[in-house]
Short mmCIF file of C-alpha atoms in Angstrom, two decimals:
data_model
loop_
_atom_site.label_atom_id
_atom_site.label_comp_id
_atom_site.label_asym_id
_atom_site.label_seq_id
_atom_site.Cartn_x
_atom_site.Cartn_y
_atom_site.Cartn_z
CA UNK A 267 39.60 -27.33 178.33
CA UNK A 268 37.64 -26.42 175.14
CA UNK A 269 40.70 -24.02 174.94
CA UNK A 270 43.20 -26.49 174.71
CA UNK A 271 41.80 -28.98 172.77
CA UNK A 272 41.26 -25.84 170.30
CA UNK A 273 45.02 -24.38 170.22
CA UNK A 274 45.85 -28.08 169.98
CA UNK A 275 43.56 -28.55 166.59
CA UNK A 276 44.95 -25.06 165.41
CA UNK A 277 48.40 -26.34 165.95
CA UNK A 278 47.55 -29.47 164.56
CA UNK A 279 46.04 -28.08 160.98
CA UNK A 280 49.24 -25.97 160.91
CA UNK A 281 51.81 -28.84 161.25
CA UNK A 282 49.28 -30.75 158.32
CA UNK A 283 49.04 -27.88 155.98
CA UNK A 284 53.30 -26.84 156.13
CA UNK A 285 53.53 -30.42 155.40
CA UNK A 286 51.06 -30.24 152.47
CA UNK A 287 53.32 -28.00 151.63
CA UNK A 288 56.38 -29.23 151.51
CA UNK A 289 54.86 -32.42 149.94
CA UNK A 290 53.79 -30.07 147.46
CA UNK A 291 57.22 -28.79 146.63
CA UNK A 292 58.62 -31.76 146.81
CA UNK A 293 56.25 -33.66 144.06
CA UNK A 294 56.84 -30.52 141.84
CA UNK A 295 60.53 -30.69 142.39
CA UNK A 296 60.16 -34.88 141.19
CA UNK A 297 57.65 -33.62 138.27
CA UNK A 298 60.37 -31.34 136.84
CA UNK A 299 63.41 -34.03 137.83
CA UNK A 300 61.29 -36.36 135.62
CA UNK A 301 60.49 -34.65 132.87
CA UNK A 302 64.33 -33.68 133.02
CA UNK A 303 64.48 -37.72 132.68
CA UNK A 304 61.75 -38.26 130.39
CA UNK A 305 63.17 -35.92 128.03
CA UNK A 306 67.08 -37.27 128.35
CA UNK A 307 65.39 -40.51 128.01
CA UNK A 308 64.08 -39.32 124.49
CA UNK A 309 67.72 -38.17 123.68
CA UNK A 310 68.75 -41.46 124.41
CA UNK A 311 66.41 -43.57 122.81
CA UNK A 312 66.65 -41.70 119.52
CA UNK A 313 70.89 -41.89 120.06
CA UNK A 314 70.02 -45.41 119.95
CA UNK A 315 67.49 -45.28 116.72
CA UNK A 316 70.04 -43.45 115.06
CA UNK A 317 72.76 -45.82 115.73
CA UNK A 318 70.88 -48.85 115.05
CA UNK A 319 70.11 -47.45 111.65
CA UNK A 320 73.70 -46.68 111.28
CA UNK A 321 74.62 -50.27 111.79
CA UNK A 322 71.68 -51.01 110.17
CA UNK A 323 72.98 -49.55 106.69
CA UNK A 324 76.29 -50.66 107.75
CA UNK A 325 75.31 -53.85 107.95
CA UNK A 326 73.41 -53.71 104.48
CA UNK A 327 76.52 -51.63 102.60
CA UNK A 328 78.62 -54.93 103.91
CA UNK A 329 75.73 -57.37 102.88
CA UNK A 330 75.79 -56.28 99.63
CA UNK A 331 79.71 -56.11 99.36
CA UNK A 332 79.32 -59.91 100.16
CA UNK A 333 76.81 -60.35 97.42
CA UNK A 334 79.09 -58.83 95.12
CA UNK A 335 81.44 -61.13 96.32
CA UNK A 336 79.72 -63.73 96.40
CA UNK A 337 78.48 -63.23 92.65
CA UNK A 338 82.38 -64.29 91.65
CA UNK A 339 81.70 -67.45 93.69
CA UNK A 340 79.18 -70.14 92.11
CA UNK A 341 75.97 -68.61 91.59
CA UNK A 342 72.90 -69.58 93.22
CA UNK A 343 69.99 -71.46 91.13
CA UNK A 344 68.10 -68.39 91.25
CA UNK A 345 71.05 -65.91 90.19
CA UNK A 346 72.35 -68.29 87.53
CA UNK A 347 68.51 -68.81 86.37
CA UNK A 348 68.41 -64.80 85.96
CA UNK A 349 71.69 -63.95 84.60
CA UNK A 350 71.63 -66.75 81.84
CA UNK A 351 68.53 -65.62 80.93
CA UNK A 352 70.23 -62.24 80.42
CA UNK A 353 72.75 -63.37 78.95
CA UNK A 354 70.95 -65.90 76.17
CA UNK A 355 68.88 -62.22 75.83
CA UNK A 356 71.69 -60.77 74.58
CA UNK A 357 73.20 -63.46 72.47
CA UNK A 358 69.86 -63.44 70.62
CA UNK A 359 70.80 -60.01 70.13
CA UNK A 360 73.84 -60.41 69.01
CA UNK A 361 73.33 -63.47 66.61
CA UNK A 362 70.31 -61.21 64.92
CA UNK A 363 72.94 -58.49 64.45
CA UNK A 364 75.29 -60.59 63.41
CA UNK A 365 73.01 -61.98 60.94
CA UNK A 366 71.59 -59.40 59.43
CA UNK A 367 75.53 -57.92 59.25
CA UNK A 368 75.92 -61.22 57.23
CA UNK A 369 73.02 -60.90 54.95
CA UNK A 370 74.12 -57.36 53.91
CA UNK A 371 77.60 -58.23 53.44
CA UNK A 372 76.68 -60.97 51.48
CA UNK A 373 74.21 -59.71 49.27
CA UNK A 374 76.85 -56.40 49.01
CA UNK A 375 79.19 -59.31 47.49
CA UNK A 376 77.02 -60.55 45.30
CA UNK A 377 76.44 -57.35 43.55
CA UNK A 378 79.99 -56.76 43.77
CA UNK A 379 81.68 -59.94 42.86
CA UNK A 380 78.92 -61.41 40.83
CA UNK A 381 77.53 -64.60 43.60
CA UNK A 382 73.89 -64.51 42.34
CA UNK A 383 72.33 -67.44 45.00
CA UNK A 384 70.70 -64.25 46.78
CA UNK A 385 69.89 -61.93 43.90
CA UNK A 386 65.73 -61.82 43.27
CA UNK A 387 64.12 -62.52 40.43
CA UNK A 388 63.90 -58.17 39.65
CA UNK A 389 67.73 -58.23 40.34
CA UNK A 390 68.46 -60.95 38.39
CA UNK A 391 66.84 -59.78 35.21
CA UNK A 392 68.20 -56.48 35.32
CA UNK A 393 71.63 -58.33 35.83
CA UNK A 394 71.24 -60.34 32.86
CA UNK A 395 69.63 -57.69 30.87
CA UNK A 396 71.09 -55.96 27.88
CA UNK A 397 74.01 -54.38 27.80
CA UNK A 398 76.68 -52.67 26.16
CA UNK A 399 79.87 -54.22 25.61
CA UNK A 400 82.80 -53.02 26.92
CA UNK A 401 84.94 -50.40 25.22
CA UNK A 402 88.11 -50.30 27.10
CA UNK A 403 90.36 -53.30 28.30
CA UNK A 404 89.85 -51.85 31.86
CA UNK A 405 86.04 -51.79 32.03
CA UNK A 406 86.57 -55.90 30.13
CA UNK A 407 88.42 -56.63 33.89
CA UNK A 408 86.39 -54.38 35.87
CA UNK A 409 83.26 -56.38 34.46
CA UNK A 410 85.01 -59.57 35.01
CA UNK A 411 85.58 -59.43 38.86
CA UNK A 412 81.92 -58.83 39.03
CA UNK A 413 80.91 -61.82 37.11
CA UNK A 414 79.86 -59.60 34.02
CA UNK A 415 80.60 -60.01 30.63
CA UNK A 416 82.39 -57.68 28.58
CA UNK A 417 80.79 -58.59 24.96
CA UNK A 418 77.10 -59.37 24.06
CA UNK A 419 74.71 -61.61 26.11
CA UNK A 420 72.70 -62.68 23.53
CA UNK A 421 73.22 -66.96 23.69
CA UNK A 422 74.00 -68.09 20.59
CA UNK A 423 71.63 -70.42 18.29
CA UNK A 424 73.55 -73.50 17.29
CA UNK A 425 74.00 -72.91 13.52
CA UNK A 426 76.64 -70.04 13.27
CA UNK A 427 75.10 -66.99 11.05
CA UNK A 428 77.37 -66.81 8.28
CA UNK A 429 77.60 -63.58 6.31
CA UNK A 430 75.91 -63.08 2.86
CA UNK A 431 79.44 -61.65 1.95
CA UNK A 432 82.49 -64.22 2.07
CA UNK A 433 85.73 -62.89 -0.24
CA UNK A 434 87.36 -65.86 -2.28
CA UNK A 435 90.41 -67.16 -4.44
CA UNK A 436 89.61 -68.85 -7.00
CA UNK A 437 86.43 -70.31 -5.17
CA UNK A 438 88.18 -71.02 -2.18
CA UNK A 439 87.32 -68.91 0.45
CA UNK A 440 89.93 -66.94 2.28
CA UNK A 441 90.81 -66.99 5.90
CA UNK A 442 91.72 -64.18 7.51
CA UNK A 443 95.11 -64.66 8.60
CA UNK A 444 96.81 -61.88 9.83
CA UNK A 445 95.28 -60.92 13.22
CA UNK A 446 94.71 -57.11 13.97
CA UNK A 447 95.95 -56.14 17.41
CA UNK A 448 95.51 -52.53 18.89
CA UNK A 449 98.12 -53.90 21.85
CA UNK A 450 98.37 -57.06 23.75
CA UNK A 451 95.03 -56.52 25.45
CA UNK A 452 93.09 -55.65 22.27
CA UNK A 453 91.78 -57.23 19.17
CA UNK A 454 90.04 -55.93 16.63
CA UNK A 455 87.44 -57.97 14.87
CA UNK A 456 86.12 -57.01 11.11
CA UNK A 457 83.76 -57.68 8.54
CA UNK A 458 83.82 -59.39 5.17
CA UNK A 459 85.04 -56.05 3.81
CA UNK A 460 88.11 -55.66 6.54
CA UNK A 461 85.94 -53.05 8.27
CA UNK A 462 85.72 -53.07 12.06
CA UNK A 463 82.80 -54.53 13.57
CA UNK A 464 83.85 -55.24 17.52
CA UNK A 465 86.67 -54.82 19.69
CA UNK A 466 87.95 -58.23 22.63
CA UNK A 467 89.82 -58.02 25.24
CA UNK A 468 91.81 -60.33 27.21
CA UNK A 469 90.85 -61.53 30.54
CA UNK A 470 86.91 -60.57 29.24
CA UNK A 471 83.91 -62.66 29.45
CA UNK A 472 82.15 -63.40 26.27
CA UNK A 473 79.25 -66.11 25.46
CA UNK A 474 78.21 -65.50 21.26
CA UNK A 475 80.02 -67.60 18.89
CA UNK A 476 81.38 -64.90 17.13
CA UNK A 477 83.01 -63.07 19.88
CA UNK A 478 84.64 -66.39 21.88
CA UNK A 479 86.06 -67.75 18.03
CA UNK A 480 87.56 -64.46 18.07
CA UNK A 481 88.67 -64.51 21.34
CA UNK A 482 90.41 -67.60 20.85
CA UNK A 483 92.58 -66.78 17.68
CA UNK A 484 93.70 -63.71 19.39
CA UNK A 485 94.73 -64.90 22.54
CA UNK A 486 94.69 -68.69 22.25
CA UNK A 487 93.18 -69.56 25.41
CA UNK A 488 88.96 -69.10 26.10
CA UNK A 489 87.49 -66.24 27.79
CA UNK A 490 87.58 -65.94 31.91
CA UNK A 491 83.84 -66.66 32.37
CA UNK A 492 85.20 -70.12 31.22
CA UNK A 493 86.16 -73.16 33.25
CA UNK A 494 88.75 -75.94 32.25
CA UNK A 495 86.18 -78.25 34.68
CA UNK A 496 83.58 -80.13 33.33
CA UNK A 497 82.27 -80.23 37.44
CA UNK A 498 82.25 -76.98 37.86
CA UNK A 499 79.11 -75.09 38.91
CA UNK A 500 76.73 -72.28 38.15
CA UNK A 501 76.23 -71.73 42.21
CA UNK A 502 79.93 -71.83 42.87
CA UNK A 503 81.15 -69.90 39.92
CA UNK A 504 81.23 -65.67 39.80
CA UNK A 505 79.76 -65.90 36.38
CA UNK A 506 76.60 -67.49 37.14
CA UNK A 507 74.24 -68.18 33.84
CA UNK A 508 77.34 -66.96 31.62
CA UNK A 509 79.65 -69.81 33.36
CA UNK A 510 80.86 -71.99 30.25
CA UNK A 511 82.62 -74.94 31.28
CA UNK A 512 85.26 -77.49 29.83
CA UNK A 513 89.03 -76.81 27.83
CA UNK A 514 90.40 -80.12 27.73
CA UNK A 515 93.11 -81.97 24.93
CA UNK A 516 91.03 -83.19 22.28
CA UNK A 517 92.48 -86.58 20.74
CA UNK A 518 90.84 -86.56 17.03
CA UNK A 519 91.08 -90.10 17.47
CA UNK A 520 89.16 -91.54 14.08
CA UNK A 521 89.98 -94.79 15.12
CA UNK A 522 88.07 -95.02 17.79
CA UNK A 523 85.65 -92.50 16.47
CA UNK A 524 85.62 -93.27 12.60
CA UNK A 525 82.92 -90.47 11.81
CA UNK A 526 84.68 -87.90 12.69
CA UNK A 527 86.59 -85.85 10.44
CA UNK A 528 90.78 -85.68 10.11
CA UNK A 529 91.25 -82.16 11.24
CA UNK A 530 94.55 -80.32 9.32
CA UNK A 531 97.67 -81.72 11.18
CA UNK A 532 96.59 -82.85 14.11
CA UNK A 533 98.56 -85.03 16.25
CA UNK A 534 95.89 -87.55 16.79
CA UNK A 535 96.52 -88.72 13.18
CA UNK A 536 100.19 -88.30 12.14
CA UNK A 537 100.12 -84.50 12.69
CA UNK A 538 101.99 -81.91 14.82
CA UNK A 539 99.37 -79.65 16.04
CA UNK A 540 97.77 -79.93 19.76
CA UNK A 541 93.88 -79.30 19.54
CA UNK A 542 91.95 -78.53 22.32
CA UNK A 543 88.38 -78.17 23.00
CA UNK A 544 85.75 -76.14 25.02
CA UNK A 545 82.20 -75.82 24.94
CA UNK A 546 80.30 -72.86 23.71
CA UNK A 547 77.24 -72.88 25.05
CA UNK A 548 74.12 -72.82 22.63
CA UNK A 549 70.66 -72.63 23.12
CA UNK A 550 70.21 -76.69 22.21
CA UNK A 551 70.44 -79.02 19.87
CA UNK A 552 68.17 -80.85 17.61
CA UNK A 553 70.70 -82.60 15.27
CA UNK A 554 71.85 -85.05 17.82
CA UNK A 555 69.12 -87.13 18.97
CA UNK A 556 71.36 -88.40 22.21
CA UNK A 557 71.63 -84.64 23.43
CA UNK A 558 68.84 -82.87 24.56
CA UNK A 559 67.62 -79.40 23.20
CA UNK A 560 67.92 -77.76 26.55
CA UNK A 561 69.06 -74.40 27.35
CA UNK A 562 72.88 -74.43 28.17
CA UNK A 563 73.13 -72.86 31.59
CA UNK A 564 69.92 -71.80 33.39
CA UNK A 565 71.86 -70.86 36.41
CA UNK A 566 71.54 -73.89 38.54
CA UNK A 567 72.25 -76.46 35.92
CA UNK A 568 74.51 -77.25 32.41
CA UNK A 569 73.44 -79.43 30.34
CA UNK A 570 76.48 -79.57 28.01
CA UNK A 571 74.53 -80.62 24.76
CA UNK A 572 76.61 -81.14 21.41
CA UNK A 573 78.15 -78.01 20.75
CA UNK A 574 81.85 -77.35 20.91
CA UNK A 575 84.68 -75.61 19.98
CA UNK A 576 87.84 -77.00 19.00
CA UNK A 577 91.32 -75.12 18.07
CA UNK A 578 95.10 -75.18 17.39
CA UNK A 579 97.95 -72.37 20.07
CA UNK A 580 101.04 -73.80 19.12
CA UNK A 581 104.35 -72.06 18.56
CA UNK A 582 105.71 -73.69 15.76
CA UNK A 583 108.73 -71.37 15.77
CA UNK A 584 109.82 -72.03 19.00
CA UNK A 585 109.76 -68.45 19.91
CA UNK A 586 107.56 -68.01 22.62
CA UNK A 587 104.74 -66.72 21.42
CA UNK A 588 101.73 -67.45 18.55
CA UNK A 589 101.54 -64.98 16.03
CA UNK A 590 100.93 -64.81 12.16
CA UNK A 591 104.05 -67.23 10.97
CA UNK A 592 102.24 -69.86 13.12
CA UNK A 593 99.44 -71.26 12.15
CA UNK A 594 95.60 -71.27 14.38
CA UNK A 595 93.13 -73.40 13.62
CA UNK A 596 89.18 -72.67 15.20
CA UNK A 597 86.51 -75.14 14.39
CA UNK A 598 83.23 -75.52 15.51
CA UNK A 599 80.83 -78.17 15.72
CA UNK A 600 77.06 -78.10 16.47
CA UNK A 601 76.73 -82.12 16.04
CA UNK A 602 79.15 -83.59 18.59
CA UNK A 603 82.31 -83.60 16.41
CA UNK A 604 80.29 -85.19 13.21
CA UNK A 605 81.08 -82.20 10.83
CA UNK A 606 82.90 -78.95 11.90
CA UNK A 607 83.48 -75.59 9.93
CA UNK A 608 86.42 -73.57 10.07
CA UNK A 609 86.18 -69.73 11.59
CA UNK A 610 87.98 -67.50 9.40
CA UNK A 611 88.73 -65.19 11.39
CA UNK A 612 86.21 -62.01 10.82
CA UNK A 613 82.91 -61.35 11.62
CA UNK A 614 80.42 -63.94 10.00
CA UNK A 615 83.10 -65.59 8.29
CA UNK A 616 82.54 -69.49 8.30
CA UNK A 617 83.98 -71.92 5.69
CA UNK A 618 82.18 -75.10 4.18
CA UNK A 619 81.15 -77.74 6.72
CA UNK A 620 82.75 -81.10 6.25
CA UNK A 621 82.45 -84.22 7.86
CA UNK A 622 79.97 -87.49 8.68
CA UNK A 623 76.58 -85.87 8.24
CA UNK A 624 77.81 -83.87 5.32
CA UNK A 625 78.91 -87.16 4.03
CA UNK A 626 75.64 -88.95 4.20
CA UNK A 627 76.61 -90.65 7.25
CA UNK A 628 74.41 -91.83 10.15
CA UNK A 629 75.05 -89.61 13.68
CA UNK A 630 78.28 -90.82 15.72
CA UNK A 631 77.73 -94.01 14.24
CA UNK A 632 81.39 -96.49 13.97
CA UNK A 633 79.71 -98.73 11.66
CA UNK A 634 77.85 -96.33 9.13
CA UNK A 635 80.11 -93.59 8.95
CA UNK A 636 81.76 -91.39 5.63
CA UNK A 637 83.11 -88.56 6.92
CA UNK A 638 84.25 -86.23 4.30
CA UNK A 639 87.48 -84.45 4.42
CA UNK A 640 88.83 -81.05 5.31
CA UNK A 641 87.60 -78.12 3.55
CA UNK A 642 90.94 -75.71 2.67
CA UNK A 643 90.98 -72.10 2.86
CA UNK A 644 93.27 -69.40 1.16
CA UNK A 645 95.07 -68.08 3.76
CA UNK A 646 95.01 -64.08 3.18
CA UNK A 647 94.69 -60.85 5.01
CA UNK A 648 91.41 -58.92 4.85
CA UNK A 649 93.63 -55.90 7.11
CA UNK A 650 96.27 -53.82 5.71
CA UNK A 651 99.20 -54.77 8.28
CA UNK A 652 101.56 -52.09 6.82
CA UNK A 653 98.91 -49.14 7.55
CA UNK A 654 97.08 -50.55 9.94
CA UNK A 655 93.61 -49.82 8.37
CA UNK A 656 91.32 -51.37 6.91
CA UNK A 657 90.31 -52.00 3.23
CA UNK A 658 86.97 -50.94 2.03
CA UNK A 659 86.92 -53.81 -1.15
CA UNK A 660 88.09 -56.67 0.83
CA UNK A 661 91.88 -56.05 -0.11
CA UNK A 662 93.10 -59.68 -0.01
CA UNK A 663 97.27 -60.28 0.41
CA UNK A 664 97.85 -63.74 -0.65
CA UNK A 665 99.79 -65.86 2.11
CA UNK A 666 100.42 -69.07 1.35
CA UNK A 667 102.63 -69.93 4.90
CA UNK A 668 105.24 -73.11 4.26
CA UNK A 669 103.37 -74.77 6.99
CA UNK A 670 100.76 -75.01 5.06
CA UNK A 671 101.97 -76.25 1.93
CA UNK A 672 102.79 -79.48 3.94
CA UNK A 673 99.39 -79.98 4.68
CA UNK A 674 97.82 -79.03 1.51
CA UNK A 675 100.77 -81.29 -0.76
CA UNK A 676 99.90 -84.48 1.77
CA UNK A 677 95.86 -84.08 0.82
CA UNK A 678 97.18 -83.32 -2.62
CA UNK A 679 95.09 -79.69 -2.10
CA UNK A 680 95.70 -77.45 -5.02
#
């Protein structure tokens, strides 16, 4: 009996341990089945990483394709907040460039074309500092379209300097009447002794006495740094300090204005010569009581004062120009048309002043007035026209022109 129960036990522990065994095999077989899984699970799961990242980006790349989009639509507060910002950046920008673009090309026109609002106090005094005239025509206009002047810059006093030398007839004093042109653009100015002393040209800018009186008989019109406005402005002109305004008919009206002076055959009083006048500019004026003795132009203001210029273009001969058969009157006056003196046409040359004051009369006053009467000239040549040089002994040609011999018979001048 203890047999069987043992071969039964034996058989028993057998049966157990073959299934032990198989279980065995059979968890190893689900182990490596698993794994097998696990790691096709992996696969998987990172198929799916990489495909959500791909529709990840895709779904960004679109996003931002409807941002871009969306930019062309109306802007959000936020967007429009940022990009104005940006863009008032850069219109800052901008306006400074264009700015300072302005301020050089406007200070580059200044120097070029003579506007002097934004020249400095250095630049301005080297601008209005001496210099030589012109010697050519062509540098006269260069000059000019830069507001420069093509003779002296000295401002004249108001008394004219009159040279110690004057040549004389019979103790009249000769005028020099036959103009001396190098060509249309050029005149030569002389001495007392028909020597040359400076050179004009037309379309210049000139400011001394001497050099605008000159001016005027040559060309019969005043220089270009001259305005036919009374309005017109130092700030708005080219020429700045050398601006000289005014060229308007003067009427020689003694009726109205009994101290002035008749003035040879003017129009105003029976006589058939059209004056005109201009100013000239002087440093003041302390003859005149009602004009101040102020500087001309300081370069923001004129002050007009009493000096002027007043003169005779007409072509008498009908010919279409002014030359030496017609006759050209130049005064000046330093006292507002009270007394005048006669340019002679050379360098210094200034005949005997007539009028109210030299009459004993009171200043621009209609009620105690005695103006005294033109002073005549001998109308000569101080040039020899035929040679075209000058005279070292003040070579006078008489010329007595018929147009004068009206004026001279109806003052009964000898």
């Amino acid at each position: 009996m203890n047999n069987f129960f043992l071969k039964k036990s034996l058989a028993l522990i057998l049966v157990l341990m073959l299934l032990f065994t198989v279980a065995c095999d059979s968890k190893v077989d689900n182990n490596n089945q698993s794994t097998t899984g696990a790691e096709s699970n992996v696969e998987t799961s990172s198929d799916i990483e990489t495909n959500t990242e791909e529709e990840s980006l895709s779904e960004s790349d679109r996003s931002s394709e409807e941002i871009t989009e969306e930019q062309t639509e109306p802007e959000t507060e936020s967007q429009s907040s940022t990009e104005t910002e940006e863009e008032t950046t850069e219109n800052i920008s901008e306006t400074h460039t264009e700015s300072d673009t302005e301020t050089v090309s406007e200070t580059e026109s200044e120097k070029e074309t003579e506007t002097l609002d934004a020249v400095d106090e250095a630049s301005r005094d080297e601008f209005y500092g001496d210099s030589d005239p012109a010697d050519s025509y062509e540098e006269a206009i260069d000059r000019a379209t830069r507001g420069e002047i093509a003779g002296a810059d000295t401002v004249p006093d108001q008394a004219p300097t009159i040279s110690e030398y004057r040549p004389s007839v019979d103790g009249i004093y000769v005028k020099n009447v036959h103009p001396y042109y190098i060509d249309e653009n050029t005149y030569v100015v002389v001495n007392a002794y028909g020597q040359e002393v400076l050179r004009v040209y037309r379309g210049g800018g000139y400011i001394t006495l001497e050099e605008v009186a000159a001016y005027i008989y040559a060309f019969g019109e005043p220089p270009a740094n001259h305005s036919s406005s009374k309005r017109t402005k130092p700030k708005d002109s080219i020429w700045g300090e050398y601006l000289r305004v005014n060229n308007t008919k003067f009427s020689g009206n003694t009726t109205r204005y009994p101290y002035e002076p008749v003035l040879p055959r003017i129009n105003g009083c029976g006589g058939d010569l059209q004056y005109w006048e201009m100013d000239i500019g002087t440093t003041g004026n302390d003859c005149d009581p009602s004009y101040s003795p102020r500087i001309y132009n300081n370069g923001t203001t004129i002050v007009r004062g009493a000096s002027r210029i007043v003169y005779t273009w007409n072509d008498l001969n009908n010919n279409g120009i002014t030359d030496s058969t017609d006759i050209v009157y130049v005064f000046y006056t330093y006292n507002h048309y009270n007394d005048f003196q006669e340019y002679l046409n050379y360098f210094g040359g200034w005949g005997d002043m007539f009028g109210n004051i030299t009459g004993g009369g009171e200043i621009s006053s209609k009620t105690n007035y005695n103006p005294t009467p033109y002073v005549p000239v001998y109308n000569g040549s101080l040039v020899d026209n035929n040679t075209t040089e000058t005279t070292n002994d003040a070579y006078i040609i008489s010329v007595i022109l018929p147009t004068d011999l009206y004026y001279m018979n109806k003052y009964r001048i000898a």
